[in-house]
Amino acid sequence: MTRIATIPQQRLLARSEAQSGVARQLGTTLALYDTAISGVDTLGTNLQQSLLTAQGTGETASLQDTIESAFSQFSALLNADEGGVPLFGGGQSTAPFAPATLAELSATPASDFSDGTVHASARVADNLDMTYGITAREVGGGLAQVFRTLADAGPFTGALTPAQHAALKAAGTALD
């Protein structure tokens, strides 16, 4: 009788341990999401400040380098992975954002994304699945358009032209 009673207990223990493992892994994954999304947000805020400074002074000293560096960081954050699986891939196994440099942006930023639409899910308790995740397009679609605007108006060297000033204003407004 005792042996029969322990089989359900063993199953409960195994299920509990499995759910605990899933919860730990989910915690790690969500922390990685938080780090990457916070990085994109901070990058946008810093870029906006640089654009406002250039508008205010009319000078572009190091602005082009700032934009290119920000884009490189942006691309790396959108292509962040966990164990070789893209965080923002939406179910795809390849990097979700193609351009690595500002010069590689296409005419329409939407075509630069190759992410899917699937959001991951995890069973966190009996009969309780948690859907989580966000795609690269959802995280960075708007900022990719800002970079496209800046790429079209650049390069930024010397004094701002009226067209460049307008582009900086449009990009800064889009970052609000």
mmCIF file of C-alpha atoms in Angstrom:
data_model
loop_
_atom_site.group_PDB
_atom_site.id
_atom_site.type_symbol
_atom_site.label_atom_id
_atom_site.label_comp_id
_atom_site.label_asym_id
_atom_site.label_seq_id
_atom_site.Cartn_x
_atom_site.Cartn_y
_atom_site.Cartn_z
ATOM 1 C CA MET A 1 0.000 0.000 0.000
ATOM 2 C CA THR A 2 2.786 2.419 0.858
ATOM 3 C CA ARG A 3 4.474 1.888 -2.496
ATOM 4 C CA ILE A 4 1.256 2.709 -4.371
ATOM 5 C CA ALA A 5 0.794 5.896 -2.376
ATOM 6 C CA THR A 6 4.321 7.100 -3.175
ATOM 7 C CA ILE A 7 3.906 6.923 -6.962
ATOM 8 C CA PRO A 8 1.443 9.862 -7.054
ATOM 9 C CA GLN A 9 3.665 11.704 -4.593
ATOM 10 C CA GLN A 10 6.681 11.107 -6.827
ATOM 11 C CA ARG A 11 4.749 12.409 -9.821
ATOM 12 C CA LEU A 12 3.731 15.509 -7.879
ATOM 13 C CA LEU A 13 7.310 16.075 -6.793
ATOM 14 C CA ALA A 14 8.620 15.610 -10.344
ATOM 15 C CA ARG A 15 6.001 18.011 -11.723
ATOM 16 C CA SER A 16 6.806 20.552 -9.020
ATOM 17 C CA GLU A 17 10.539 20.312 -9.747
ATOM 18 C CA ALA A 18 9.910 20.694 -13.485
ATOM 19 C CA GLN A 19 7.750 23.770 -12.926
ATOM 20 C CA SER A 20 10.387 25.207 -10.617
ATOM 21 C CA GLY A 21 13.009 24.729 -13.336
ATOM 22 C CA VAL A 22 10.760 26.418 -15.893
ATOM 23 C CA ALA A 23 10.191 29.323 -13.505
ATOM 24 C CA ARG A 24 13.958 29.755 -12.982
ATOM 25 C CA GLN A 25 14.601 29.692 -16.729
ATOM 26 C CA LEU A 26 11.736 32.102 -17.325
ATOM 27 C CA GLY A 27 13.190 34.457 -14.717
ATOM 28 C CA THR A 28 16.532 34.429 -16.534
ATOM 29 C CA THR A 29 14.877 35.018 -19.898
ATOM 30 C CA LEU A 30 12.756 37.889 -18.592
ATOM 31 C CA ALA A 31 15.840 39.484 -17.035
ATOM 32 C CA LEU A 32 17.546 39.342 -20.442
ATOM 33 C CA TYR A 33 14.475 40.911 -22.064
ATOM 34 C CA ASP A 34 14.516 43.656 -19.447
ATOM 35 C CA THR A 35 18.198 44.374 -19.996
ATOM 36 C CA ALA A 36 17.869 44.563 -23.783
ATOM 37 C CA ILE A 37 14.648 46.606 -23.804
ATOM 38 C CA SER A 38 16.043 48.996 -21.187
ATOM 39 C CA GLY A 39 19.155 49.327 -23.339
ATOM 40 C CA VAL A 40 17.072 50.294 -26.389
ATOM 41 C CA ASP A 41 15.126 52.800 -24.279
ATOM 42 C CA THR A 42 18.286 54.368 -22.854
ATOM 43 C CA LEU A 43 19.850 54.472 -26.295
ATOM 44 C CA GLY A 44 16.798 56.338 -27.648
ATOM 45 C CA THR A 45 16.896 58.836 -24.788
ATOM 46 C CA ASN A 46 20.618 59.497 -25.251
ATOM 47 C CA LEU A 47 20.204 59.829 -29.021
ATOM 48 C CA GLN A 48 17.367 62.293 -28.549
ATOM 49 C CA GLN A 49 19.573 64.400 -26.260
ATOM 50 C CA SER A 50 22.350 64.430 -28.866
ATOM 51 C CA LEU A 51 19.882 65.471 -31.572
ATOM 52 C CA LEU A 52 18.498 68.284 -29.404
ATOM 53 C CA THR A 53 22.007 69.522 -28.652
ATOM 54 C CA ALA A 54 22.883 69.583 -32.358
ATOM 55 C CA GLN A 55 19.655 71.441 -33.148
ATOM 56 C CA GLY A 56 20.301 73.975 -30.418
ATOM 57 C CA THR A 57 23.892 74.691 -31.377
ATOM 58 C CA GLY A 58 23.556 74.174 -35.128
ATOM 59 C CA GLU A 59 26.796 72.210 -34.995
ATOM 60 C CA THR A 60 27.311 68.544 -35.696
ATOM 61 C CA ALA A 61 30.673 67.869 -34.078
ATOM 62 C CA SER A 62 30.775 64.083 -33.562
ATOM 63 C CA LEU A 63 27.022 63.757 -34.264
ATOM 64 C CA GLN A 64 27.554 61.336 -37.150
ATOM 65 C CA ASP A 65 29.763 59.138 -34.960
ATOM 66 C CA THR A 66 27.160 59.280 -32.180
ATOM 67 C CA ILE A 67 24.382 58.217 -34.570
ATOM 68 C CA GLU A 68 26.446 55.383 -36.058
ATOM 69 C CA SER A 69 27.523 54.132 -32.636
ATOM 70 C CA ALA A 70 23.929 54.248 -31.375
ATOM 71 C CA PHE A 71 22.781 52.305 -34.430
ATOM 72 C CA SER A 72 25.428 49.647 -33.887
ATOM 73 C CA GLN A 73 24.291 49.235 -30.269
ATOM 74 C CA PHE A 74 20.650 49.188 -31.398
ATOM 75 C CA SER A 75 21.333 46.412 -33.894
ATOM 76 C CA ALA A 76 23.221 44.368 -31.297
ATOM 77 C CA LEU A 77 20.416 44.750 -28.735
ATOM 78 C CA LEU A 78 17.721 43.678 -31.213
ATOM 79 C CA ASN A 79 19.820 40.641 -32.129
ATOM 80 C CA ALA A 80 20.534 39.643 -28.513
ATOM 81 C CA ASP A 81 20.161 35.933 -27.885
ATOM 82 C CA GLU A 82 19.856 33.425 -25.103
ATOM 83 C CA GLY A 83 21.757 30.226 -25.744
ATOM 84 C CA GLY A 84 21.866 30.941 -29.478
ATOM 85 C CA VAL A 85 18.121 31.631 -29.753
ATOM 86 C CA PRO A 86 17.259 35.252 -30.637
ATOM 87 C CA LEU A 87 15.390 36.937 -27.775
ATOM 88 C CA PHE A 88 13.295 39.017 -30.151
ATOM 89 C CA GLY A 89 13.106 36.476 -32.991
ATOM 90 C CA GLY A 90 9.403 35.784 -32.709
ATOM 91 C CA GLY A 91 9.953 32.078 -33.274
ATOM 92 C CA GLN A 92 12.623 32.503 -35.953
ATOM 93 C CA SER A 93 16.103 31.080 -35.433
ATOM 94 C CA THR A 94 18.002 33.760 -37.358
ATOM 95 C CA ALA A 95 18.934 37.268 -36.251
ATOM 96 C CA PRO A 96 15.719 39.320 -36.402
ATOM 97 C CA PHE A 97 17.342 42.598 -37.499
ATOM 98 C CA ALA A 98 19.552 42.462 -40.578
ATOM 99 C CA PRO A 99 21.505 45.740 -40.808
ATOM 100 C CA ALA A 100 24.646 45.919 -38.712
ATOM 101 C CA THR A 101 25.531 49.465 -39.800
ATOM 102 C CA LEU A 102 23.557 52.587 -40.608
ATOM 103 C CA ALA A 103 24.611 52.304 -44.255
ATOM 104 C CA GLU A 104 22.957 48.872 -44.474
ATOM 105 C CA LEU A 105 19.463 50.169 -43.652
ATOM 106 C CA SER A 106 17.000 49.592 -46.469
ATOM 107 C CA ALA A 107 14.639 52.227 -47.838
ATOM 108 C CA THR A 108 11.824 50.849 -45.696
ATOM 109 C CA PRO A 109 12.903 49.856 -42.179
ATOM 110 C CA ALA A 110 10.147 47.237 -41.958
ATOM 111 C CA SER A 111 11.997 45.139 -44.539
ATOM 112 C CA ASP A 112 15.067 45.145 -42.299
ATOM 113 C CA PHE A 113 13.228 42.901 -39.848
ATOM 114 C CA SER A 114 12.998 39.145 -40.323
ATOM 115 C CA ASP A 115 11.377 38.323 -37.000
ATOM 116 C CA GLY A 116 8.331 36.139 -36.691
ATOM 117 C CA THR A 117 5.120 36.799 -34.820
ATOM 118 C CA VAL A 118 5.229 33.987 -32.270
ATOM 119 C CA HIS A 119 5.414 34.901 -28.603
ATOM 120 C CA ALA A 120 6.947 32.268 -26.345
ATOM 121 C CA SER A 121 4.991 30.621 -23.570
ATOM 122 C CA ALA A 122 5.873 28.602 -20.506
ATOM 123 C CA ARG A 123 3.832 26.345 -18.241
ATOM 124 C CA VAL A 124 4.343 27.899 -14.831
ATOM 125 C CA ALA A 125 1.755 25.856 -12.923
ATOM 126 C CA ASP A 126 -0.844 23.185 -13.515
ATOM 127 C CA ASN A 127 -3.108 24.405 -16.307
ATOM 128 C CA LEU A 128 -1.411 27.817 -16.320
ATOM 129 C CA ASP A 129 0.641 28.868 -19.321
ATOM 130 C CA MET A 130 2.295 32.272 -19.394
ATOM 131 C CA THR A 131 2.769 33.925 -22.773
ATOM 132 C CA TYR A 132 5.679 36.337 -22.860
ATOM 133 C CA GLY A 133 8.093 37.886 -25.270
ATOM 134 C CA ILE A 134 8.208 40.662 -27.785
ATOM 135 C CA THR A 135 9.545 40.765 -31.313
ATOM 136 C CA ALA A 136 12.368 42.906 -32.671
ATOM 137 C CA ARG A 137 9.885 44.831 -34.815
ATOM 138 C CA GLU A 138 7.785 45.593 -31.719
ATOM 139 C CA VAL A 139 10.827 46.722 -29.730
ATOM 140 C CA GLY A 140 12.646 48.670 -32.414
ATOM 141 C CA GLY A 141 10.368 49.457 -35.342
ATOM 142 C CA GLY A 142 9.937 53.102 -34.393
ATOM 143 C CA LEU A 143 13.599 53.653 -33.608
ATOM 144 C CA ALA A 144 14.593 51.989 -36.888
ATOM 145 C CA GLN A 145 12.502 54.625 -38.683
ATOM 146 C CA VAL A 146 14.302 57.364 -36.740
ATOM 147 C CA PHE A 147 17.642 55.935 -37.862
ATOM 148 C CA ARG A 148 16.365 55.821 -41.465
ATOM 149 C CA THR A 149 15.445 59.521 -41.213
ATOM 150 C CA LEU A 150 18.910 60.319 -39.889
ATOM 151 C CA ALA A 151 20.645 58.174 -42.514
ATOM 152 C CA ASP A 152 18.741 59.954 -45.292
ATOM 153 C CA ALA A 153 19.699 63.387 -43.919
ATOM 154 C CA GLY A 154 23.354 62.569 -43.243
ATOM 155 C CA PRO A 155 26.195 62.597 -43.139
ATOM 156 C CA PHE A 156 26.262 65.200 -40.407
ATOM 157 C CA THR A 157 29.493 67.169 -40.691
ATOM 158 C CA GLY A 158 30.020 70.880 -40.147
ATOM 159 C CA ALA A 159 27.107 73.274 -39.788
ATOM 160 C CA LEU A 160 23.576 71.932 -40.124
ATOM 161 C CA THR A 161 21.751 72.559 -43.367
ATOM 162 C CA PRO A 162 18.065 73.533 -43.150
ATOM 163 C CA ALA A 163 17.124 70.028 -44.373
ATOM 164 C CA GLN A 164 19.306 68.409 -41.713
ATOM 165 C CA HIS A 165 17.835 70.655 -39.036
ATOM 166 C CA ALA A 166 14.336 69.568 -40.102
ATOM 167 C CA ALA A 167 15.398 65.909 -40.072
ATOM 168 C CA LEU A 168 16.849 66.236 -36.566
ATOM 169 C CA LYS A 169 13.643 67.880 -35.394
ATOM 170 C CA ALA A 170 11.506 65.116 -36.946
ATOM 171 C CA ALA A 171 13.726 62.398 -35.480
ATOM 172 C CA GLY A 172 13.719 64.035 -32.045
ATOM 173 C CA THR A 173 9.931 64.346 -32.107
ATOM 174 C CA ALA A 174 9.591 60.687 -33.096
ATOM 175 C CA LEU A 175 11.688 59.744 -30.056
ATOM 176 C CA ASP A 176 9.250 61.434 -27.649
#
